[in-house]
DNA sequence: TTCAAATACATGCAACTGCAACCAATTGGA
DNA sequence: TCCAATTGGTTGCAGTTGCATGTATTTGAA
């Protein structure tokens, strides 16, 4: 376990970092140029839209997004201030919450995908043949799976990144079952339009 | 160019992000546990140690490390405050500087590698066969090369991540040719031990 | 029943990042 | 020669992250 990596593994690691930084930089700057929210918002909104309309507990989002608890809490703040998500009390456990996506959240996610999708293609897809993409996908998938299973000290991580990106998401915007029992501190930061 | 990516490419992208985050998190936390500086310091010190003892201009480091200029300036501040690097005036151009690594910098880089190397192996190498590692390395290398060549609007990026990691680095710590003409503002932030 | 431990989430603080603005030296015409 | 444009680097500010801590609720065992 404490052995040194081969030079191939080291080079692969260096390139993994560079490739990710490069692609993320390009994507992030395209979103910014379109005056859209950052990537992290998209990921969160996508997760929230995924499981029907029931919403997600913050700690579930935390694992799905690989975020620390405190940062997730503040990300939800921002989404809430922007009107893209809302907090509901979790009836079965007074400590807990359920985070739900709003209609505006669904809308902005779709608008982001219109930029995000082509940006992925430009940063990754354009440089790979379909076969290369499949091989890369397989290798990285195996790595992620082993990482989460093996040394999964932080969190189990979401099982699959999953390709879902545009979906009807049948159901009403607000869950009628959540009765809004008022959330605890509620001393949230002042709202700021993401403009 | 504005086309949508295949679902395979999207999944590969999602996994690229997860794999990188996971590995980086694991590595970073191992360094922290060993009370060593963060990864970014290592990368910078490695670049500084690479080209003989002549040092590097900040804008060269900027491209090598994929950092913005303002952030690099502050990273150099931190390295300087920690005693791991120094600024020298660039005689041929009064605006410019040359950043050089100190003996302490070389020493800490080696101590970091003792943790960093095994951490790479644990986060990446342990999950890949040698053949898989070679394939991943190839694919990512091609991607990085195409990215930098194609839409290289930010910077040319370093040609090769290069495996060099433990090296004699023959030469004195301080270049005897730099005459220390005093650097401009010099109103640096107060030194803080990285401890 | 009661209370310590665990869980779910929030927040103060320091550090780090990106953006925009800035200053100084150099270059390149007119 | 002179001055506008460019290049090299720094800094103020606002926003984001990590760490440690705090608070409310629930669980579990005596």
Short mmCIF file of C-alpha atoms in Angstrom, two decimals, chain A:
data_model
loop_
_atom_site.label_atom_id
_atom_site.label_comp_id
_atom_site.label_asym_id
_atom_site.label_seq_id
_atom_site.Cartn_x
_atom_site.Cartn_y
_atom_site.Cartn_z
CA UNK A 1 0.00 0.00 0.00
CA UNK A 2 2.83 2.37 0.74
CA UNK A 3 4.67 1.56 -2.45
CA UNK A 4 5.66 4.07 -5.09
CA UNK A 5 3.67 4.41 -8.31
CA UNK A 6 5.10 3.55 -11.69
CA UNK A 7 6.06 6.46 -13.88
CA UNK A 8 3.12 5.64 -16.12
CA UNK A 9 0.71 6.00 -13.21
CA UNK A 10 2.31 9.28 -12.20
CA UNK A 11 2.04 10.63 -15.70
CA UNK A 12 -1.55 9.47 -15.96
CA UNK A 13 -2.33 11.26 -12.72
CA UNK A 14 -0.74 14.48 -13.90
CA UNK A 15 -2.67 14.28 -17.12
CA UNK A 16 -5.90 13.47 -15.35
CA UNK A 17 -5.53 16.68 -13.40
CA UNK A 18 -4.62 18.75 -16.44
CA UNK A 19 -7.39 17.33 -18.58
CA UNK A 20 -9.97 17.95 -15.90
CA UNK A 21 -8.76 21.47 -15.17
CA UNK A 22 -8.68 22.33 -18.81
CA UNK A 23 -12.12 21.02 -19.58
CA UNK A 24 -13.67 22.46 -16.46
CA UNK A 25 -12.11 25.83 -17.13
CA UNK A 26 -13.45 25.88 -20.66
CA UNK A 27 -16.92 24.79 -19.59
CA UNK A 28 -17.09 27.15 -16.65
CA UNK A 29 -16.04 30.09 -18.78
CA UNK A 30 -18.68 29.29 -21.38
CA UNK A 31 -21.35 29.24 -18.69
CA UNK A 32 -20.11 32.52 -17.33
CA UNK A 33 -20.05 34.07 -20.78
CA UNK A 34 -23.70 33.07 -21.11
CA UNK A 35 -24.39 34.68 -17.71
CA UNK A 36 -25.48 31.37 -16.26
CA UNK A 37 -24.77 29.93 -12.79
CA UNK A 38 -21.65 27.83 -12.17
CA UNK A 39 -21.33 24.12 -12.78
CA UNK A 40 -21.91 23.12 -9.17
CA UNK A 41 -25.43 24.51 -9.35
CA UNK A 42 -26.15 22.37 -12.37
CA UNK A 43 -25.01 19.21 -10.65
CA UNK A 44 -27.14 19.93 -7.63
CA UNK A 45 -30.21 20.79 -9.67
CA UNK A 46 -29.75 17.66 -11.75
CA UNK A 47 -29.66 15.48 -8.65
CA UNK A 48 -32.73 17.21 -7.29
CA UNK A 49 -34.63 16.64 -10.48
CA UNK A 50 -33.65 13.03 -10.76
CA UNK A 51 -35.72 11.11 -8.19
CA UNK A 52 -39.24 12.11 -9.18
CA UNK A 53 -40.50 15.13 -7.28
CA UNK A 54 -39.86 13.87 -3.79
CA UNK A 55 -36.70 15.91 -3.26
CA UNK A 56 -33.54 14.85 -1.48
CA UNK A 57 -32.17 15.08 2.01
CA UNK A 58 -29.10 17.31 2.26
CA UNK A 59 -26.92 14.42 3.35
CA UNK A 60 -27.95 12.49 0.26
CA UNK A 61 -26.99 15.40 -1.95
CA UNK A 62 -23.75 15.63 -0.05
CA UNK A 63 -22.80 12.13 -1.09
CA UNK A 64 -24.02 12.51 -4.64
CA UNK A 65 -22.06 15.69 -5.18
CA UNK A 66 -18.95 14.80 -3.20
CA UNK A 67 -19.30 18.00 -1.22
CA UNK A 68 -18.57 18.58 2.42
CA UNK A 69 -21.59 19.10 4.60
CA UNK A 70 -20.88 22.73 5.40
CA UNK A 71 -20.34 23.63 1.77
CA UNK A 72 -23.48 21.86 0.70
CA UNK A 73 -25.44 23.79 3.28
CA UNK A 74 -24.24 27.02 1.75
CA UNK A 75 -24.80 25.83 -1.79
CA UNK A 76 -28.41 25.17 -0.86
CA UNK A 77 -28.54 28.67 0.60
CA UNK A 78 -27.49 30.09 -2.74
CA UNK A 79 -29.91 27.97 -4.71
CA UNK A 80 -32.67 29.00 -2.34
CA UNK A 81 -31.80 32.68 -2.56
CA UNK A 82 -31.80 32.43 -6.33
CA UNK A 83 -35.22 30.79 -6.21
CA UNK A 84 -34.05 27.54 -7.76
CA UNK A 85 -34.59 25.28 -4.76
CA UNK A 86 -36.43 25.26 -1.48
CA UNK A 87 -36.14 23.68 1.93
CA UNK A 88 -38.98 21.70 3.46
CA UNK A 89 -39.05 20.08 6.87
CA UNK A 90 -38.76 16.32 6.88
CA UNK A 91 -41.80 15.14 8.75
CA UNK A 92 -40.31 11.87 9.94
CA UNK A 93 -37.34 13.57 11.62
CA UNK A 94 -37.43 17.06 13.03
CA UNK A 95 -33.70 17.55 12.48
CA UNK A 96 -33.91 16.85 8.82
CA UNK A 97 -34.91 18.70 5.71
CA UNK A 98 -35.91 17.89 2.19
CA UNK A 99 -34.51 20.00 -0.57
CA UNK A 100 -36.78 20.39 -3.58
CA UNK A 101 -36.22 21.98 -6.93
CA UNK A 102 -38.56 24.75 -8.06
CA UNK A 103 -40.01 25.38 -11.48
CA UNK A 104 -37.42 28.12 -11.96
CA UNK A 105 -34.75 25.61 -11.00
CA UNK A 106 -35.90 23.16 -13.63
CA UNK A 107 -35.99 25.92 -16.16
CA UNK A 108 -32.50 27.22 -15.46
CA UNK A 109 -31.12 23.69 -15.52
CA UNK A 110 -32.43 23.21 -19.02
CA UNK A 111 -31.04 26.53 -20.11
CA UNK A 112 -27.69 25.60 -18.63
CA UNK A 113 -27.68 22.31 -20.46
CA UNK A 114 -28.01 24.17 -23.74
CA UNK A 115 -24.56 25.60 -23.03
CA UNK A 116 -23.15 22.80 -20.92
CA UNK A 117 -23.79 20.02 -23.41
CA UNK A 118 -22.00 21.62 -26.35
CA UNK A 119 -19.22 22.68 -23.99
CA UNK A 120 -18.65 19.06 -22.98
CA UNK A 121 -18.56 18.11 -26.60
CA UNK A 122 -16.07 20.86 -27.36
CA UNK A 123 -13.82 20.09 -24.42
CA UNK A 124 -13.94 16.30 -24.53
CA UNK A 125 -15.97 14.73 -27.25
CA UNK A 126 -14.31 16.63 -30.05
CA UNK A 127 -10.94 15.20 -29.08
CA UNK A 128 -11.98 11.56 -28.86
CA UNK A 129 -13.24 8.99 -31.29
CA UNK A 130 -16.38 7.17 -30.13
CA UNK A 131 -14.24 4.16 -29.33
CA UNK A 132 -11.76 6.21 -27.33
CA UNK A 133 -14.61 7.82 -25.42
CA UNK A 134 -16.00 4.41 -24.57
CA UNK A 135 -12.63 3.16 -23.36
CA UNK A 136 -12.05 6.26 -21.27
CA UNK A 137 -15.53 6.00 -19.83
CA UNK A 138 -14.96 2.36 -18.91
CA UNK A 139 -11.60 2.97 -17.27
CA UNK A 140 -12.78 5.94 -15.26
CA UNK A 141 -15.95 4.15 -14.29
CA UNK A 142 -13.98 1.25 -12.91
CA UNK A 143 -11.70 3.63 -11.04
CA UNK A 144 -14.55 5.54 -9.47
CA UNK A 145 -16.29 2.33 -8.50
CA UNK A 146 -13.19 0.91 -6.87
CA UNK A 147 -12.39 4.15 -5.15
CA UNK A 148 -15.82 4.46 -3.62
CA UNK A 149 -15.95 0.83 -2.61
CA UNK A 150 -12.40 0.51 -1.40
CA UNK A 151 -11.39 3.53 0.63
CA UNK A 152 -14.87 4.98 0.84
CA UNK A 153 -14.26 6.78 4.09
CA UNK A 154 -15.96 9.97 3.03
CA UNK A 155 -19.16 8.71 1.52
CA UNK A 156 -20.55 6.01 -0.76
CA UNK A 157 -20.94 8.52 -3.61
CA UNK A 158 -23.73 8.21 -6.06
CA UNK A 159 -23.85 4.86 -7.79
CA UNK A 160 -23.91 6.28 -11.30
CA UNK A 161 -23.25 9.71 -12.77
CA UNK A 162 -26.10 8.82 -15.10
CA UNK A 163 -26.63 10.50 -18.44
CA UNK A 164 -30.10 11.93 -17.79
CA UNK A 165 -30.08 15.53 -18.83
CA UNK A 166 -33.35 16.55 -20.34
CA UNK A 167 -36.41 14.97 -18.88
CA UNK A 168 -40.10 15.76 -18.46
CA UNK A 169 -39.97 15.27 -14.68
CA UNK A 170 -43.70 14.66 -14.33
CA UNK A 171 -45.26 16.01 -11.18
CA UNK A 172 -46.11 19.28 -9.51
CA UNK A 173 -43.46 21.76 -8.49
CA UNK A 174 -44.22 21.78 -4.79
CA UNK A 175 -44.77 18.57 -2.93
CA UNK A 176 -48.23 18.95 -1.43
CA UNK A 177 -47.35 16.61 1.42
CA UNK A 178 -44.74 18.90 3.02
CA UNK A 179 -46.57 21.05 5.52
CA UNK A 180 -43.87 23.70 6.13
CA UNK A 181 -43.38 23.34 9.87
CA UNK A 182 -40.84 26.19 9.73
CA UNK A 183 -37.16 25.41 9.56
CA UNK A 184 -34.92 26.06 12.49
CA UNK A 185 -32.45 28.97 12.37
CA UNK A 186 -33.71 30.63 9.21
CA UNK A 187 -31.16 33.41 9.64
CA UNK A 188 -30.10 33.07 6.04
CA UNK A 189 -27.82 35.39 4.18
CA UNK A 190 -29.48 38.13 2.18
CA UNK A 191 -30.67 37.11 -1.24
CA UNK A 192 -28.57 38.13 -4.21
CA UNK A 193 -29.63 37.71 -7.80
CA UNK A 194 -27.09 35.57 -9.72
CA UNK A 195 -27.81 37.88 -12.65
#
